[in-house]
Amino acid sequence: MIGALTGLAVPETARAGTIAVVSCKTPAGAPAPTEGWEEGWTGGPLPDAGDSNECPSGGALSSFVGDREPQPGSSGPYWQYTPPAGDLIVGGEVSAFFTVPGAVSGYGGASGLLAPKFLFDGADWLGGTNAGSVEAAYSLVGHTGGNVWIYAFCEPPGASCPAGGSYAWYWSVADMKSATIELNNSDTPQAGSVSGTLLAGTASGTAHLDLTASESGPGPGIYAVTVFVDGQVLYNGTPDGNGGRCTSVGHDSSGVIEFLYATPCPLSEQVDLPIDTTKLSDGHHELRVTVTDAAGVAEAVYDGTISTANRTTVSGLLSSPLAASLGGEPTYAIVLDRRSAVLGASLTRSFGASALTLSGELRNPAGVAAPGVPVFLLARAGNHPANSFTVLARTITDGAGRWALHAPKGPSRQLRIVDGNPAQDAPAGAGVGLTETVSPTLGLRVRTPGGARLVFSGRLAISPLGTPRPLVIIETRTSREWEAVGHSIRVRANGSYSYLYASSPLTLRRRFAFRAVTPATSLWQTGSSPVREAVVR
């Protein structure tokens, strides 16, 4: 759609080729994935120590060393973040809590953050005289590459820490509460097979631009396609939301766009863009297409010239013997038949039942049937006065002055029947008007494959979807209200969606009721799926 910019911002190139990956907790406080983090041991597993991942339930990535059994020295569990192959950590921030209670006879623990930048500095809390706790946000700016570790150790003066030697039940605890890790990579988006009716001959109405956008691995994948005509943005959108993964969750303190995954967007996709040419002047125009990846790297993939023609006269499209014989623009009366008249001035329907056939008779000023006169059905999406009417259907009255016009399924819209002149900016009061308010059809399926995981899928049935494509939110019913589950999901180009949610082990064997909802837009009302129940396995 012309000027379709709302809701999507092309990633700022605050640092070219950089993406920020959010772990454990989003900036809004919701649980986030822990992709890239793996648990491990220094010196092998200990008898009273370990790691836990409580991020799905709002907790932290934790490592601890207990004191109920003897513990080998300078050994302990850790959580390690490893960037994708070819990516380099260049910044970010880790929010963590470290505590060491201290012990008798010089025994103690150590917990902290370890990275090439830090080595063993103020981010580490050692035992003995340095016992205590600290909670802080540690900057990764200046990171020199490699990995990041959050660890907990036992630090004895000899071979091992004795059982019961700590002032608490543990020697050390390390909690990683959230992390934003900036990754720099050299991948560049590209496109091939650029074609479509927008480029073939003279384009009119809604033309299509087709291309294959791609990027080599590890990514981060194709985030946006932007179409410029004569330097003005004609289209800007995310072609594939990748099941909700290719949706930004904000920007970090350096202005780098944040995602929940290191490769959030598809590495390759077929893109079919509907381009409305009716607001362009007839003639030649300069076309430029850019593809932007999730790290903010934008590449121009097409520069060329297109030709458009939309200002065809009515007489050139349809023959109107009566209008020609009158030598002017006559005024007719549009009379709806009974079936159309009972619809009234407004109606509310679902998308599946939104198609309409309107019919009636056209009469001249003397009240006599008017044969051979063009009649048009105009449509304006939504109720925004800035939107223009476009021709949805056309016909010519028969010998008895009768006409019938069909409106296919569509979103909320204003319909207007006019005679003789298909002006897109039809004046208020011209012809016969009807307002149709449409709600989308939204499906939901819930699967429980095991491991406290839930898989939600379905389809938002309405067309056009608009730009950017709409969001679907999964909700579960509590005793008082419906609450959101995880993050919102952007539907794919065909309206389908899928979302894998890692639930807490505390939900195992419990039954929950779910529904999917989509917020209202200028094109339709709020939509809701049927309620589905599932038992977490």
C-alpha positions as a printed NumPy array, in Angstrom:
array([[  0.   ,   0.   ,   0.   ],
       [  1.237,   3.494,  -0.76 ],
       [  3.076,   4.981,   2.191],
       [  2.789,   1.831,   4.292],
       [  5.294,   2.853,   6.964],
       [  3.372,   2.513,  10.209],
       [  4.556,   0.046,  12.81 ],
       [  7.921,  -0.854,  11.305],
       [ 11.263,   0.891,  11.653],
       [ 14.257,  -0.188,   9.62 ],
       [ 17.036,  -1.032,  12.114],
       [ 19.274,   1.893,  12.88 ],
       [ 22.824,   1.324,  11.759],
       [ 24.243,   2.64 ,  15.043],
       [ 26.984,   0.09 ,  14.479],
       [ 26.987,  -1.457,  11.017],
       [ 26.453,  -5.182,  11.005],
       [ 25.552,  -5.39 ,  14.704],
       [ 22.582,  -7.128,  16.324],
       [ 21.771,  -7.231,  20.037],
       [ 20.581, -10.588,  21.391],
       [ 18.491, -10.474,  24.584],
       [ 18.707, -13.436,  26.975],
       [ 16.655, -14.591,  29.995],
       [ 14.561, -11.425,  30.367],
       [ 13.311,  -8.822,  27.853],
       [ 13.58 ,  -5.059,  28.485],
       [  9.857,  -5.177,  29.345],
       [ 10.497,  -7.837,  31.999],
       [  9.023, -10.849,  30.176],
       [ 10.847, -14.209,  30.075],
       [ 13.251, -14.508,  27.138],
       [ 15.031, -17.496,  25.547],
       [ 18.57 , -18.446,  26.543],
       [ 19.849, -19.321,  23.083],
       [ 23.664, -19.55 ,  23.013],
       [ 24.025, -20.234,  26.76 ],
       [ 25.186, -23.709,  27.812],
       [ 26.015, -25.113,  31.245],
       [ 29.369, -26.699,  31.983],
       [ 31.971, -27.552,  34.615],
       [ 35.527, -26.638,  35.466],
       [ 37.219, -29.705,  36.902],
       [ 34.239, -32.013,  36.35 ],
       [ 30.861, -32.322,  38.121],
       [ 30.906, -31.712,  41.884],
       [ 28.926, -33.683,  44.473],
       [ 26.925, -30.736,  45.83 ],
       [ 26.872, -28.164,  43.042],
       [ 25.137, -27.468,  39.764],
       [ 23.379, -25.173,  37.302],
       [ 19.704, -24.305,  36.854],
       [ 17.716, -22.345,  34.284],
       [ 14.772, -20.517,  35.84 ],
       [ 14.476, -17.912,  33.066],
       [ 11.22 , -19.352,  31.615],
       [  9.493, -18.688,  34.953],
       [ 11.009, -15.227,  35.473],
       [ 14.157, -16.329,  37.308],
       [ 17.827, -16.464,  36.37 ],
       [ 20.566, -18.68 ,  34.992],
       [ 22.17 , -19.888,  38.225],
       [ 25.332, -21.714,  39.283],
       [ 26.102, -22.705,  42.884],
       [ 28.581, -24.713,  44.963],
       [ 27.173, -26.115,  48.219],
       [ 29.047, -27.044,  51.394],
       [ 27.199, -30.188,  52.515],
       [ 29.954, -32.384,  51.057],
       [ 33.675, -31.813,  50.462],
       [ 34.296, -29.928,  47.197],
       [ 37.416, -30.081,  44.987],
       [ 39.322, -26.82 ,  44.893],
       [ 39.166, -24.319,  42.02 ],
       [ 36.282, -26.245,  40.497],
       [ 32.666, -25.452,  39.896],
       [ 29.74 , -25.079,  37.482],
       [ 29.254, -22.246,  34.997],
       [ 27.006, -20.887,  32.266],
       [ 28.827, -20.054,  29.046],
       [ 27.62 , -17.908,  26.135],
       [ 29.11 , -18.828,  22.745],
       [ 28.387, -16.555,  19.757],
       [ 27.447, -18.118,  16.411],
       [ 30.375, -19.128,  14.206],
       [ 31.737, -16.052,  12.451],
       [ 30.122, -13.572,  14.877],
       [ 32.122, -11.474,  17.337],
       [ 30.949, -10.07 ,  20.671],
       [ 31.527,  -6.303,  20.525],
       [ 29.406,  -4.956,  23.364],
       [ 26.304,  -5.286,  25.441],
       [ 25.548,  -5.682,  29.11 ],
       [ 25.124,  -8.507,  31.642],
       [ 22.995,  -8.01 ,  34.769],
       [ 24.059, -10.462,  37.477],
       [ 24.099, -11.21 ,  41.197],
       [ 27.144, -12.768,  42.892],
       [ 27.428, -13.826,  46.532],
       [ 30.069, -15.545,  48.663],
       [ 29.216, -15.966,  52.383],
       [ 32.786, -16.507,  53.59 ],
       [ 34.149, -19.335,  55.737],
       [ 36.475, -20.35 ,  58.556],
       [ 40.202, -21.113,  58.282],
       [ 40.668, -19.22 ,  55.001],
       [ 38.296, -21.346,  53.004],
       [ 35.926, -19.57 ,  50.67 ],
       [ 34.195, -19.397,  47.316],
       [ 34.415, -17.367,  44.16 ],
       [ 31.684, -16.271,  41.8  ],
       [ 31.637, -13.749,  39.015],
       [ 31.77 , -12.818,  35.362],
       [ 34.636, -13.988,  33.191],
       [ 35.319, -12.697,  29.684],
       [ 38.418, -11.721,  27.675],
       [ 37.885,  -8.121,  28.724],
       [ 37.548,  -8.858,  32.429],
       [ 39.961, -11.687,  33.21 ],
       [ 39.791, -11.592,  37.041],
       [ 38.943,  -8.059,  38.057],
       [ 36.212,  -6.219,  39.94 ],
       [ 33.516,  -8.38 ,  38.375],
       [ 34.724, -11.33 ,  40.499],
       [ 33.773, -11.866,  44.115],
       [ 36.237, -14.004,  46.03 ],
       [ 35.776, -15.671,  49.406],
       [ 37.592, -15.243,  52.72 ],
       [ 38.12 , -11.6  ,  53.571],
       [ 36.304, -10.598,  50.367],
       [ 33.048, -12.308,  51.348],
       [ 29.904, -10.443,  50.413],
       [ 27.361,  -9.904,  47.66 ],
       [ 27.049,  -7.646,  44.666],
       [ 24.323,  -7.04 ,  42.106],
       [ 25.288,  -4.938,  39.101],
       [ 25.118,  -4.489,  35.336],
       [ 28.474,  -5.196,  33.674],
       [ 29.245,  -3.592,  30.326],
       [ 30.709,  -5.763,  27.57 ],
       [ 31.915,  -2.751,  25.581],
       [ 35.546,  -3.436,  24.748],
       [ 35.079,  -7.186,  24.699],
       [ 37.962,  -8.69 ,  22.752],
       [ 36.169, -11.74 ,  21.366],
       [ 35.555, -15.282,  22.523],
       [ 32.882, -16.269,  25.041],
       [ 31.32 , -15.022,  28.28 ],
       [ 31.119, -17.086,  31.484],
       [ 29.087, -16.758,  34.693],
       [ 30.628, -19.11 ,  37.253],
       [ 30.687, -20.31 ,  40.886],
       [ 33.837, -21.894,  42.44 ],
       [ 35.12 , -23.374,  45.653],
       [ 38.428, -21.687,  46.6  ],
       [ 40.31 , -23.566,  49.366],
       [ 43.88 , -22.972,  50.512],
       [ 44.515, -26.681,  49.986],
       [ 43.063, -29.489,  47.928],
       [ 39.373, -29.161,  48.788],
       [ 36.744, -27.207,  50.696],
       [ 35.519, -29.154,  53.75 ],
       [ 31.883, -30.094,  54.289],
       [ 30.115, -27.612,  56.573],
       [ 32.984, -25.133,  56.411],
       [ 30.973, -22.23 ,  54.939],
       [ 29.064, -19.671,  56.967],
       [ 25.999, -20.661,  54.865],
       [ 24.822, -23.819,  53.104],
       [ 26.884, -22.865,  50.053],
       [ 30.357, -21.633,  49.128],
       [ 29.275, -19.421,  46.211],
       [ 26.263, -18.512,  44.035],
       [ 26.142, -16.728,  40.654],
       [ 22.874, -15.6  ,  39.035],
       [ 22.71 , -14.161,  35.505],
       [ 19.405, -12.258,  35.494],
       [ 19.511, -10.843,  31.964],
       [ 21.979, -10.176,  29.179],
       [ 22.106,  -8.128,  26.021],
       [ 24.989,  -9.263,  23.838],
       [ 25.943,  -7.264,  20.765],
       [ 27.152,  -9.446,  17.901],
       [ 29.012,  -8.123,  14.888],
       [ 29.051, -10.069,  11.635],
       [ 30.045,  -9.45 ,   8.026],
       [ 27.014, -11.034,   6.346],
       [ 25.338,  -8.908,   3.658],
       [ 21.785,  -9.271,   2.327],
       [ 21.232,  -9.724,  -1.385],
       [ 18.411, -10.4  ,  -3.84 ],
       [ 17.972, -12.153,  -7.144],
       [ 15.276, -12.83 ,  -9.734],
       [ 13.757,  -9.344,  -9.415],
       [ 10.655,  -9.373, -11.646],
       [  6.89 ,  -8.821, -11.642],
       [  4.178,  -6.765, -13.339],
       [  5.614,  -3.582, -11.822],
       [  8.622,  -4.002, -14.124],
       [  6.908,  -5.527, -17.169],
       [  5.649,  -2.901, -19.604],
       [  3.29 ,  -0.224, -18.282],
       [  1.992,  -0.881, -14.757],
       [ -1.454,   0.101, -13.501],
       [ -3.614,  -0.522, -10.454],
       [ -1.97 ,  -2.911,  -7.993],
       [  1.2  ,  -4.262,  -9.574],
       [  3.506,  -6.902,  -8.142],
       [  7.224,  -6.858,  -7.438],
       [  8.799, -10.296,  -6.967],
       [ 12.293, -11.067,  -5.727],
       [ 14.302, -13.673,  -3.833],
       [ 15.998, -12.135,  -0.773],
       [ 18.778, -14.061,   0.955],
       [ 21.765, -13.856,   3.277],
       [ 24.518, -16.357,   4.061],
       [ 24.634, -17.995,   7.5  ],
       [ 24.73 , -17.473,  10.375],
       [ 22.629, -14.467,   9.484],
       [ 20.955, -12.594,  11.113],
       [ 18.498, -12.858,   8.193],
       [ 16.207, -10.658,   6.091],
       [ 14.344,  -8.114,   8.231],
       [ 12.925,  -5.532,   5.826],
       [ 12.346,  -4.73 ,   2.181],
       [ 11.916,  -1.087,   1.179],
       [ 10.638,   0.173,  -2.18 ],
       [ 11.403,   3.765,  -3.215],
       [  9.778,   5.517,  -6.185],
       [ 11.308,   8.861,  -7.129],
       [ 12.987,   8.914,  -3.705],
       [  9.747,   8.429,  -1.749],
       [  8.975,   5.268,   0.238],
       [  6.242,   3.301,  -1.52 ],
       [  6.531,   0.172,   0.634],
       [  8.424,  -0.762,   3.794],
       [  7.757,  -4.003,   5.627],
       [  8.998,  -7.27 ,   7.066],
       [  8.252,  -9.903,   4.416],
       [  8.301, -12.868,   6.83 ],
       [  7.96 , -12.639,  10.612],
       [  9.474, -16.14 ,  10.993],
       [  6.854, -17.258,  13.496],
       [  7.333, -14.132,  15.641],
       [ 11.111, -14.496,  15.947],
       [ 11.787, -11.708,  13.411],
       [ 10.217,  -9.087,  15.707],
       [ 12.327,  -6.525,  17.532],
       [ 11.935,  -6.197,  21.309],
       [ 13.555,  -2.743,  21.475],
       [ 16.963,  -1.054,  21.279],
       [ 19.847,  -1.306,  23.73 ],
       [ 21.71 ,   1.64 ,  25.27 ],
       [ 23.93 ,   1.891,  22.172],
       [ 20.916,   2.134,  19.862],
       [ 21.4  ,  -1.359,  18.44 ],
       [ 18.135,  -3.144,  17.623],
       [ 17.352,  -6.072,  19.938],
       [ 16.009,  -9.518,  19.12 ],
       [ 15.565, -12.742,  21.096],
       [ 17.708, -14.826,  18.745],
       [ 21.044, -14.421,  16.969],
       [ 19.386, -15.421,  13.67 ],
       [ 15.855, -14.086,  14.155],
       [ 14.84 , -13.695,  10.514],
       [ 14.771, -16.107,   7.534],
       [ 18.03 , -16.479,   5.618],
       [ 16.144, -16.914,   2.342],
       [ 12.607, -16.1  ,   1.255],
       [ 10.478, -15.482,  -1.791],
       [  8.996, -11.982,  -1.611],
       [  5.839, -10.911,  -3.463],
       [  5.006,  -7.243,  -2.834],
       [  1.677,  -5.732,  -3.98 ],
       [  2.43 ,  -2.146,  -5.027],
       [ -0.416,   0.358,  -5.458],
       [  0.466,   2.52 ,  -8.47 ],
       [ -2.762,   4.54 ,  -8.603],
       [ -1.326,   7.492,  -6.643],
       [  1.624,   7.875,  -9.003],
       [  1.407,  10.237, -11.917],
       [  1.278,   8.56 , -15.299],
       [  4.663,   8.238, -16.96 ],
       [  8.16 ,   7.142, -16.046],
       [  9.485,   6.811, -12.491],
       [ 12.756,   5.831, -10.837],
       [ 12.466,   2.622,  -8.794],
       [ 14.928,   1.59 ,  -6.093],
       [ 14.655,  -1.507,  -3.881],
       [ 16.731,  -2.158,  -0.761],
       [ 16.945,  -5.228,   1.484],
       [ 17.934,  -4.786,   5.152],
       [ 19.024,  -7.527,   7.522],
       [ 18.323,  -7.64 ,  11.258],
       [ 21.79 ,  -6.215,  11.986],
       [ 20.923,  -3.009,  10.116],
       [ 22.959,  -3.717,   6.954],
       [ 21.026,  -2.359,   3.955],
       [ 21.87 ,  -3.203,   0.35 ],
       [ 20.347,  -1.752,  -2.814],
       [ 19.277,  -4.744,  -4.908],
       [ 17.525,  -2.968,  -7.799],
       [ 17.722,   0.425,  -9.529],
       [ 15.736,   1.062, -12.671],
       [ 12.852,   2.847, -14.406],
       [  9.167,   1.867, -14.405],
       [  6.203,   3.237, -16.372],
       [  2.654,   3.689, -15.   ],
       [ -0.72 ,   4.597, -16.534],
       [ -3.924,   4.817, -14.466],
       [ -5.793,   7.911, -15.757],
       [ -7.9  ,   6.183, -18.421],
       [-11.211,   7.933, -19.184],
       [-14.555,   6.242, -18.578],
       [-15.463,   6.441, -22.26 ],
       [-12.249,   4.645, -23.091],
       [-13.097,   1.801, -20.722],
       [-16.814,   1.374, -21.249],
       [-19.169,   2.447, -24.007],
       [-22.015,   4.659, -22.777],
       [-24.391,   5.472, -25.696],
       [-26.832,   7.374, -23.511],
       [-24.179,   9.537, -21.861],
       [-22.656,  10.32 , -25.251],
       [-26.013,  11.268, -26.754],
       [-26.786,  13.651, -23.898],
       [-23.482,  15.415, -24.541],
       [-22.834,  16.007, -20.843],
       [-22.708,  14.383, -17.439],
       [-26.361,  13.511, -16.637],
       [-27.669,  13.004, -13.111],
       [-29.215,   9.618, -12.395],
       [-31.067,   8.129,  -9.457],
       [-29.551,   4.92 ,  -8.071],
       [-32.35 ,   2.75 ,  -6.704],
       [-31.447,  -0.364,  -4.7  ],
       [-33.586,  -3.448,  -5.039],
       [-35.224,  -4.919,  -1.936],
       [-32.45 ,  -7.448,  -1.225],
       [-29.794,  -4.721,  -1.216],
       [-31.887,  -2.091,   0.553],
       [-32.482,  -4.269,   3.633],
       [-28.74 ,  -4.232,   4.352],
       [-29.091,  -0.663,   5.569],
       [-26.371,   1.974,   5.754],
       [-24.01 ,  -0.182,   7.821],
       [-23.502,  -3.82 ,   8.68 ],
       [-21.042,  -5.953,  10.65 ],
       [-19.8  ,  -9.276,   9.312],
       [-16.962, -11.75 ,   9.653],
       [-14.322, -11.837,   6.924],
       [-15.685, -15.131,   5.603],
       [-19.093, -13.529,   5.026],
       [-17.883, -10.098,   3.915],
       [-18.502, -10.6  ,   0.171],
       [-21.509,  -8.617,  -1.076],
       [-23.607,  -8.444,  -4.233],
       [-25.451,  -5.155,  -4.598],
       [-28.049,  -4.654,  -7.313],
       [-30.77 ,  -2.248,  -8.367],
       [-31.94 ,   0.073, -11.096],
       [-30.698,   3.338, -12.624],
       [-33.229,   6.021, -13.578],
       [-32.824,   9.312, -15.393],
       [-34.083,  12.657, -14.022],
       [-37.514,  11.918, -15.489],
       [-37.723,   8.656, -13.537],
       [-37.294,   6.503, -16.635],
       [-34.966,   3.488, -16.675],
       [-31.508,   4.439, -18.025],
       [-29.911,   1.692, -20.179],
       [-26.258,   1.568, -21.267],
       [-24.86 ,   3.724, -18.452],
       [-21.642,   2.756, -16.589],
       [-22.104,   2.022, -12.871],
       [-19.155,   1.643, -10.521],
       [-18.649,   0.205,  -7.067],
       [-15.987,   2.206,  -5.209],
       [-14.279,   1.093,  -2.001],
       [-12.223,   2.868,   0.634],
       [-10.419,   0.655,   3.168],
       [-11.145,   1.557,   6.789],
       [-12.715,   4.829,   7.846],
       [ -9.741,   7.155,   7.555],
       [-10.647,  10.23 ,   5.474],
       [ -7.114,  10.331,   4.01 ],
       [ -7.721,   7.034,   2.214],
       [ -8.9  ,   7.261,  -1.375],
       [-11.717,   5.397,  -3.059],
       [-10.68 ,   2.859,  -5.686],
       [-12.764,   1.057,  -8.278],
       [-13.776,  -2.352,  -6.924],
       [-16.237,  -3.403,  -9.656],
       [-17.919,  -1.95 , -12.755],
       [-20.81 ,  -2.771, -15.074],
       [-23.234,  -1.218, -17.597],
       [-26.974,  -1.061, -17.026],
       [-28.995,  -3.424, -19.204],
       [-31.932,  -2.506, -21.414],
       [-34.19 ,  -2.123, -18.378],
       [-31.669,   0.032, -16.494],
       [-30.774,  -2.804, -14.117],
       [-27.268,  -3.327, -12.715],
       [-25.491,  -5.7  , -10.312],
       [-22.06 ,  -5.249,  -8.716],
       [-20.099,  -7.759,  -6.646],
       [-17.673,  -6.895,  -3.819],
       [-15.311,  -9.788,  -2.986],
       [-14.357, -10.594,   0.599],
       [-12.384,  -7.793,   2.201],
       [-11.58 ,  -5.819,   5.368],
       [-13.637,  -3.052,   6.958],
       [-14.467,  -0.556,   4.223],
       [-16.757,   2.122,   2.901],
       [-18.58 ,   1.127,  -0.286],
       [-20.137,   3.599,  -2.677],
       [-22.149,   3.051,  -5.846],
       [-21.784,   5.837,  -8.408],
       [-22.816,   6.221, -12.006],
       [-20.96 ,   7.609, -14.981],
       [-17.8  ,   8.769, -13.156],
       [-15.444,   6.482, -11.224],
       [-13.755,   9.385,  -9.424],
       [-11.523,   8.016,  -6.708],
       [-12.116,  11.064,  -4.544],
       [-15.895,  10.724,  -4.678],
       [-17.492,  13.7  ,  -2.876],
       [-19.431,  13.036,   0.288],
       [-23.025,  12.222,  -0.53 ],
       [-22.329,  11.118,  -4.087],
       [-24.102,   7.931,  -5.079],
       [-25.325,   5.38 ,  -2.53 ],
       [-23.052,   4.483,   0.396],
       [-22.675,   1.491,   2.71 ],
       [-20.217,   0.977,   5.604],
       [-19.107,  -2.6  ,   6.23 ],
       [-17.31 ,  -3.429,   9.503],
       [-15.383,  -6.703,   9.327],
       [-13.865,  -8.941,  11.985],
       [-11.148, -11.455,  11.024],
       [-11.406, -15.219,  11.361],
       [ -8.679, -16.469,  13.715],
       [ -7.83 , -20.134,  14.266],
       [ -5.856, -21.751,  17.083],
       [ -4.354, -25.198,  17.574],
       [ -2.442, -26.176,  20.751],
       [  0.033, -29.069,  20.889],
       [  2.006, -30.305,  23.916],
       [  5.041, -32.268,  22.625],
       [  6.509, -32.724,  26.116],
       [  9.188, -31.079,  28.245],
       [  6.685, -28.407,  29.429],
       [  6.613, -27.037,  25.876],
       [  3.533, -25.654,  24.148],
       [  3.204, -25.187,  20.381],
       [  0.558, -22.709,  19.226],
       [ -0.404, -22.424,  15.551],
       [ -3.235, -21.146,  13.415],
       [ -4.182, -18.683,  10.706],
       [ -5.529, -15.141,  10.611],
       [ -7.979, -15.121,   7.702],
       [ -8.44 , -11.679,   6.217],
       [ -7.1  ,  -9.849,   3.166],
       [ -5.276,  -7.606,   2.772],
       [ -3.254,  -8.097,   5.944],
       [ -1.838,  -4.576,   5.746],
       [  1.738,  -3.472,   6.403],
       [  3.333,  -4.365,   8.703],
       [  1.524,  -7.671,   8.981],
       [ -0.642,  -7.951,  12.119],
       [  0.258,  -9.514,  15.446],
       [ -1.386, -12.444,  17.206],
       [ -1.271, -12.767,  21.005],
       [ -1.761, -16.068,  22.841],
       [ -3.683, -15.711,  26.108],
       [ -4.509, -18.099,  28.942],
       [ -7.486, -17.794,  31.257],
       [ -6.92 , -17.199,  34.96 ],
       [ -9.536, -17.022,  37.677],
       [-10.023, -13.32 ,  36.992],
       [ -8.957, -12.492,  33.447],
       [ -7.095, -13.481,  30.301],
       [ -3.292, -13.054,  30.488],
       [ -0.744, -13.033,  27.661],
       [  1.525, -16.054,  27.179],
       [  5.055, -15.158,  26.046],
       [  5.463, -12.502,  23.355],
       [  3.286, -11.486,  20.416],
       [  3.632, -13.259,  17.062],
       [  3.685, -11.557,  13.657],
       [  1.763, -13.591,  11.096],
       [  3.344, -14.787,   7.858],
       [  2.423, -13.486,   4.399],
       [ -0.415, -16.045,   4.136],
       [ -1.771, -15.158,   7.591],
       [ -0.473, -18.3  ,   9.3  ],
       [  1.516, -18.265,  12.543],
       [  3.281, -20.659,  14.902],
       [  4.917, -20.16 ,  18.286],
       [  6.902, -22.486,  20.566],
       [  6.592, -21.506,  24.238],
       [  8.779, -23.092,  26.923],
       [  6.599, -23.279,  30.022],
       [  7.725, -23.758,  33.626],
       [  8.045, -27.324,  34.992],
       [  5.543, -26.17 ,  37.626],
       [  2.802, -26.297,  34.958],
       [  3.305, -29.998,  34.165],
       [  0.126, -32.098,  34.173],
       [ -2.047, -29.018,  34.632],
       [ -4.905, -28.127,  32.262],
       [ -5.092, -24.628,  30.811],
       [ -7.525, -22.811,  28.516],
       [ -5.99 , -20.764,  25.664],
       [ -7.206, -18.39 ,  23.015],
       [ -5.551, -16.326,  20.276],
       [ -6.454, -12.658,  19.79 ],
       [ -5.438, -10.02 ,  17.265],
       [ -5.737,  -6.298,  18.064],
       [ -8.056,  -4.047,  16.11 ],
       [ -6.584,  -2.115,  13.199],
       [ -7.948,   0.422,  10.757],
       [ -8.905,  -2.552,   8.556],
       [-10.794,  -4.739,  11.035],
       [-12.15 ,  -5.188,  14.53 ],
       [-10.496,  -7.17 ,  17.307],
       [-10.528, -10.886,  16.461],
       [-10.492, -13.877,  18.794],
       [-10.148, -17.598,  18.192],
       [-12.249, -20.337,  19.789],
       [-11.004, -21.364,  23.262],
       [ -8.781, -24.467,  23.24 ],
       [ -7.803, -26.51 ,  26.296],
       [ -4.588, -28.482,  26.741],
       [ -2.739, -30.396,  29.457],
       [  0.966, -29.504,  29.729],
       [  3.198, -32.571,  29.322]])
